JSON list of C-alpha atoms in Angstrom, two decimals:
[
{"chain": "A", "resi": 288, "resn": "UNK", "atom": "CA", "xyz": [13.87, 55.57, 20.51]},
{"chain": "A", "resi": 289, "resn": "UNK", "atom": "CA", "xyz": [14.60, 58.53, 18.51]},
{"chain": "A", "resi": 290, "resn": "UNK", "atom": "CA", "xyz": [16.23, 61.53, 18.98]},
{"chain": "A", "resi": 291, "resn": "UNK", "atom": "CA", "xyz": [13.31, 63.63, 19.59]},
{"chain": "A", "resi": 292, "resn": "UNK", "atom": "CA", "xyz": [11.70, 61.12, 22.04]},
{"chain": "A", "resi": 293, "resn": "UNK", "atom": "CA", "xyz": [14.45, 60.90, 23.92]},
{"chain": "A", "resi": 294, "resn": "UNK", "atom": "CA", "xyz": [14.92, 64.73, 23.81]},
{"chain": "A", "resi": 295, "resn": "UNK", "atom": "CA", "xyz": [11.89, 65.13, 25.20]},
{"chain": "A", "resi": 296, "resn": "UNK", "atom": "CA", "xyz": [12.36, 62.13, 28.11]},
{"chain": "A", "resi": 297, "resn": "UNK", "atom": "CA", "xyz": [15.38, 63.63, 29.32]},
{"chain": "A", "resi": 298, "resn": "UNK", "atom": "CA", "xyz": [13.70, 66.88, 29.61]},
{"chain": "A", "resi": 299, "resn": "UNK", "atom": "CA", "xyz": [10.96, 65.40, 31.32]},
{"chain": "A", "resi": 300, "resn": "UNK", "atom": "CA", "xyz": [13.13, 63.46, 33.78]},
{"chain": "A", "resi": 301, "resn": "UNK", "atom": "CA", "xyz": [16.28, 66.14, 33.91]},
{"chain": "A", "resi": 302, "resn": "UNK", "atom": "CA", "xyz": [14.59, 69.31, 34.08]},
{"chain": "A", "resi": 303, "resn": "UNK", "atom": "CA", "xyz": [10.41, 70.08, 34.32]},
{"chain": "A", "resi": 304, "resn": "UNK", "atom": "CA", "xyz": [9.35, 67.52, 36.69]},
{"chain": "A", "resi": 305, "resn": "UNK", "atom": "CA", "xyz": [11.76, 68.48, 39.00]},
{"chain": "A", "resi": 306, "resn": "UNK", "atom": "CA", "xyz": [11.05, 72.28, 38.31]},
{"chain": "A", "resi": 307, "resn": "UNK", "atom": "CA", "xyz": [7.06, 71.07, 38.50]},
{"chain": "A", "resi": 308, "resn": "UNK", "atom": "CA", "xyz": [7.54, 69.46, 41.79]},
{"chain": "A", "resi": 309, "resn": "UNK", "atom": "CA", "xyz": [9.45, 72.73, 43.58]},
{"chain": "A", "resi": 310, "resn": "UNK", "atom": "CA", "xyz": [6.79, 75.27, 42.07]},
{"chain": "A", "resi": 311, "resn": "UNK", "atom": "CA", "xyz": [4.10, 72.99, 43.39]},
{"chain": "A", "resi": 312, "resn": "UNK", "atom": "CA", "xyz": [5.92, 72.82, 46.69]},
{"chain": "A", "resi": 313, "resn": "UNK", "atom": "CA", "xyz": [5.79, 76.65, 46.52]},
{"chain": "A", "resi": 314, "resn": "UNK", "atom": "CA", "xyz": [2.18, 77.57, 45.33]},
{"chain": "A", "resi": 315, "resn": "UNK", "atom": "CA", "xyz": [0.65, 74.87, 48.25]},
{"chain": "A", "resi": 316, "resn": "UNK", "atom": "CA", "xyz": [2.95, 76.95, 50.86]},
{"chain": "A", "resi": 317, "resn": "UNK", "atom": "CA", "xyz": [1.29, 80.14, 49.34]},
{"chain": "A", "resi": 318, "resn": "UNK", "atom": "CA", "xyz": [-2.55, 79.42, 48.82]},
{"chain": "A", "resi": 319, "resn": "UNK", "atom": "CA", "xyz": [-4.15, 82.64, 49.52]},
{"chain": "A", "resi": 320, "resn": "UNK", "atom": "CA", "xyz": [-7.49, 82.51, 46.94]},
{"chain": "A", "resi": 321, "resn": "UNK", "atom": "CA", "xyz": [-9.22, 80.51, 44.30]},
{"chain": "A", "resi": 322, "resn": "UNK", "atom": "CA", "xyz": [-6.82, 81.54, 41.56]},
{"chain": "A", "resi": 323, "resn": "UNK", "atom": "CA", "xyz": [-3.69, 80.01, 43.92]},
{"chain": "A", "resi": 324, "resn": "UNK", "atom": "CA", "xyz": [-5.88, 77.04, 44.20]},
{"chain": "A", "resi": 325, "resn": "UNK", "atom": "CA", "xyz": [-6.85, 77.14, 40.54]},
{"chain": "A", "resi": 326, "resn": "UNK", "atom": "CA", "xyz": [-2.90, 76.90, 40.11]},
{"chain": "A", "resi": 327, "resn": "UNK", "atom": "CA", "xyz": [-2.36, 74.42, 42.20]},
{"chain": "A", "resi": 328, "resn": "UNK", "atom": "CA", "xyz": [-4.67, 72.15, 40.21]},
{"chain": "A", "resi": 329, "resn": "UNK", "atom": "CA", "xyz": [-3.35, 72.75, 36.90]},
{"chain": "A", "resi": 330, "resn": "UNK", "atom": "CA", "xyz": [-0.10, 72.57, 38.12]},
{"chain": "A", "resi": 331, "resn": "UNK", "atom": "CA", "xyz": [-1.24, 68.93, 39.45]},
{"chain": "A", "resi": 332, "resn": "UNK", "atom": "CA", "xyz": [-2.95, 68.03, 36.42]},
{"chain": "A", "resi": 333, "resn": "UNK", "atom": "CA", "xyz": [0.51, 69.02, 34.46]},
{"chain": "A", "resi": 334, "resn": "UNK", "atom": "CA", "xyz": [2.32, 67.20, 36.45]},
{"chain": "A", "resi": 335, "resn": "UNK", "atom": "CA", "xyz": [0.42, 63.97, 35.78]},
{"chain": "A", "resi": 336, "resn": "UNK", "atom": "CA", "xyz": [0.51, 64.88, 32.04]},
{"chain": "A", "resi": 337, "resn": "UNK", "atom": "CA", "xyz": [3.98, 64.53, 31.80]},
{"chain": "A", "resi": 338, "resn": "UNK", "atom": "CA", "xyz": [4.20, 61.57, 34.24]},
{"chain": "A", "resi": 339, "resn": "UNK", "atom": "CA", "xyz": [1.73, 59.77, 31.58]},
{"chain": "A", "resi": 340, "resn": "UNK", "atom": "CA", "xyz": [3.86, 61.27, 28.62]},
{"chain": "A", "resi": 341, "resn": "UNK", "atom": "CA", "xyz": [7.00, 59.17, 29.99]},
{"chain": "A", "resi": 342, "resn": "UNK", "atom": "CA", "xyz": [5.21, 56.00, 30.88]},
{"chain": "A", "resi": 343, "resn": "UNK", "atom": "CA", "xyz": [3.64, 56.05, 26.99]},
{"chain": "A", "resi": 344, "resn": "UNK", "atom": "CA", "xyz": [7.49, 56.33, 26.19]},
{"chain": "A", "resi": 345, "resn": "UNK", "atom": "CA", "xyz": [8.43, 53.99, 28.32]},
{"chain": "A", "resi": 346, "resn": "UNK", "atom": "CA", "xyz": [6.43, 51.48, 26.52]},
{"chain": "A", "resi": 347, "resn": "UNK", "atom": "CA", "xyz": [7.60, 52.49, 23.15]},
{"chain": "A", "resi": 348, "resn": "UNK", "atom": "CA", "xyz": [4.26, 53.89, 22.02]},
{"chain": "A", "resi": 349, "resn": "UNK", "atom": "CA", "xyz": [5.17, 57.82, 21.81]},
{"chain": "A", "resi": 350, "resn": "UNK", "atom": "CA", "xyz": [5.35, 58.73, 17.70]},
{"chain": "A", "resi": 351, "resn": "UNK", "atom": "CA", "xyz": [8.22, 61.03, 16.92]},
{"chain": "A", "resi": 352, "resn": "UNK", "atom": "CA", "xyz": [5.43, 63.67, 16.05]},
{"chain": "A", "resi": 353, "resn": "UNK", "atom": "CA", "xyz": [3.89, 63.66, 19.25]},
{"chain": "A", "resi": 354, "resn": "UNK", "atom": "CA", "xyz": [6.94, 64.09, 21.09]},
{"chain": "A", "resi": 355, "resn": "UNK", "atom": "CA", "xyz": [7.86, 67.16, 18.38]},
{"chain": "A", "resi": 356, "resn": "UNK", "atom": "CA", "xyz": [4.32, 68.55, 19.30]},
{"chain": "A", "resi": 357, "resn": "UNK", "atom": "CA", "xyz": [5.45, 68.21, 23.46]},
{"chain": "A", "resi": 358, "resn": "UNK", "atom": "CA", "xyz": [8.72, 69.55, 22.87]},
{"chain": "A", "resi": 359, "resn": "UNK", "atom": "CA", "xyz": [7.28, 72.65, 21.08]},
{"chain": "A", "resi": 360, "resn": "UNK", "atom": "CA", "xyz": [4.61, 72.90, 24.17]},
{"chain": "A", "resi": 361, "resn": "UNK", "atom": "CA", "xyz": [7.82, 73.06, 26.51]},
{"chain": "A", "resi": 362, "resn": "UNK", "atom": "CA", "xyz": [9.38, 75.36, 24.93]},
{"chain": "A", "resi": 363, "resn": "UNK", "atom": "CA", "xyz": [6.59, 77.86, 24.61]},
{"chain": "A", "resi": 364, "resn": "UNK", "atom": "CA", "xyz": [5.93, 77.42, 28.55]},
{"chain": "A", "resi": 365, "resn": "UNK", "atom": "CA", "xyz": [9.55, 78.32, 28.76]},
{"chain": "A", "resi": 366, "resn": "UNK", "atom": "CA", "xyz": [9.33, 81.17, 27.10]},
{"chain": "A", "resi": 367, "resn": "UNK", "atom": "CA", "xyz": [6.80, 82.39, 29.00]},
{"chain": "A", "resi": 368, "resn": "UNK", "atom": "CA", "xyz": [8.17, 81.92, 32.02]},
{"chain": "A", "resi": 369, "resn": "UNK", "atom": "CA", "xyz": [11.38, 83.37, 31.11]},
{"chain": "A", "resi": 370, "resn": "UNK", "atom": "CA", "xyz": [9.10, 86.71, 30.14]},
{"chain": "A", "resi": 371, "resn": "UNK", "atom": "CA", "xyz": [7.41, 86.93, 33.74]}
]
C-alpha cells in the first residue's frame, strides 16, 4: 500500500466517515423541505462512496492516482466547509 493510499484510508476511517455519519445524524433530525431531503441523499450516496473507496483498497485494487484524485476531492470539500 502506498503512502497516498493509505493517506487517504486513514482519512476515510479516522476522520470523514465519522464526520459523515454525525452530519447525517444532524440533517435527518432537521428535515424541513426538499433541499434538506436532497441533502440527506447526497450525503447517503457520499457516504457509500467512500465505504466502496475503502473496500476497493481493501482488496488492493485502488491505483496511487486514484487515491491522489480522492485525496484532492477531500480536501476541496474541506475547504469549503471550512469557508461556510
Amino acid at each position: 500500500m502506498t503512502a497516498k493510499i493509505k493517506e487517504l484510508k486513514d482519512l476515510l476511517e479516522d476522520d470523514a466517515l465519522l464526520e459523515l455519519d454525525e452530519t447525517i445524524k444532524e440533517v435527518s433530525q432537521n428535515i424541513k423541505n426538499d433541499d434538506d431531503k436532497e441533502e440527506l441523499q447526497y450525503l447517503k450516496d457520499l457516504k457509500k462512496y467512500f465505504e466502496e473507496v475503502l473496500r476497493v483498497i481493501a482488496k488492493d485494487e485502488l491505483t496511487e492516482e486514484q487515491a491522489v484524485e480522492i485525496l484532492a476531492v477531500l480536501e476541496e470539500m474541506q475547504l469549503q466547509d471550512e469557508e461556510i
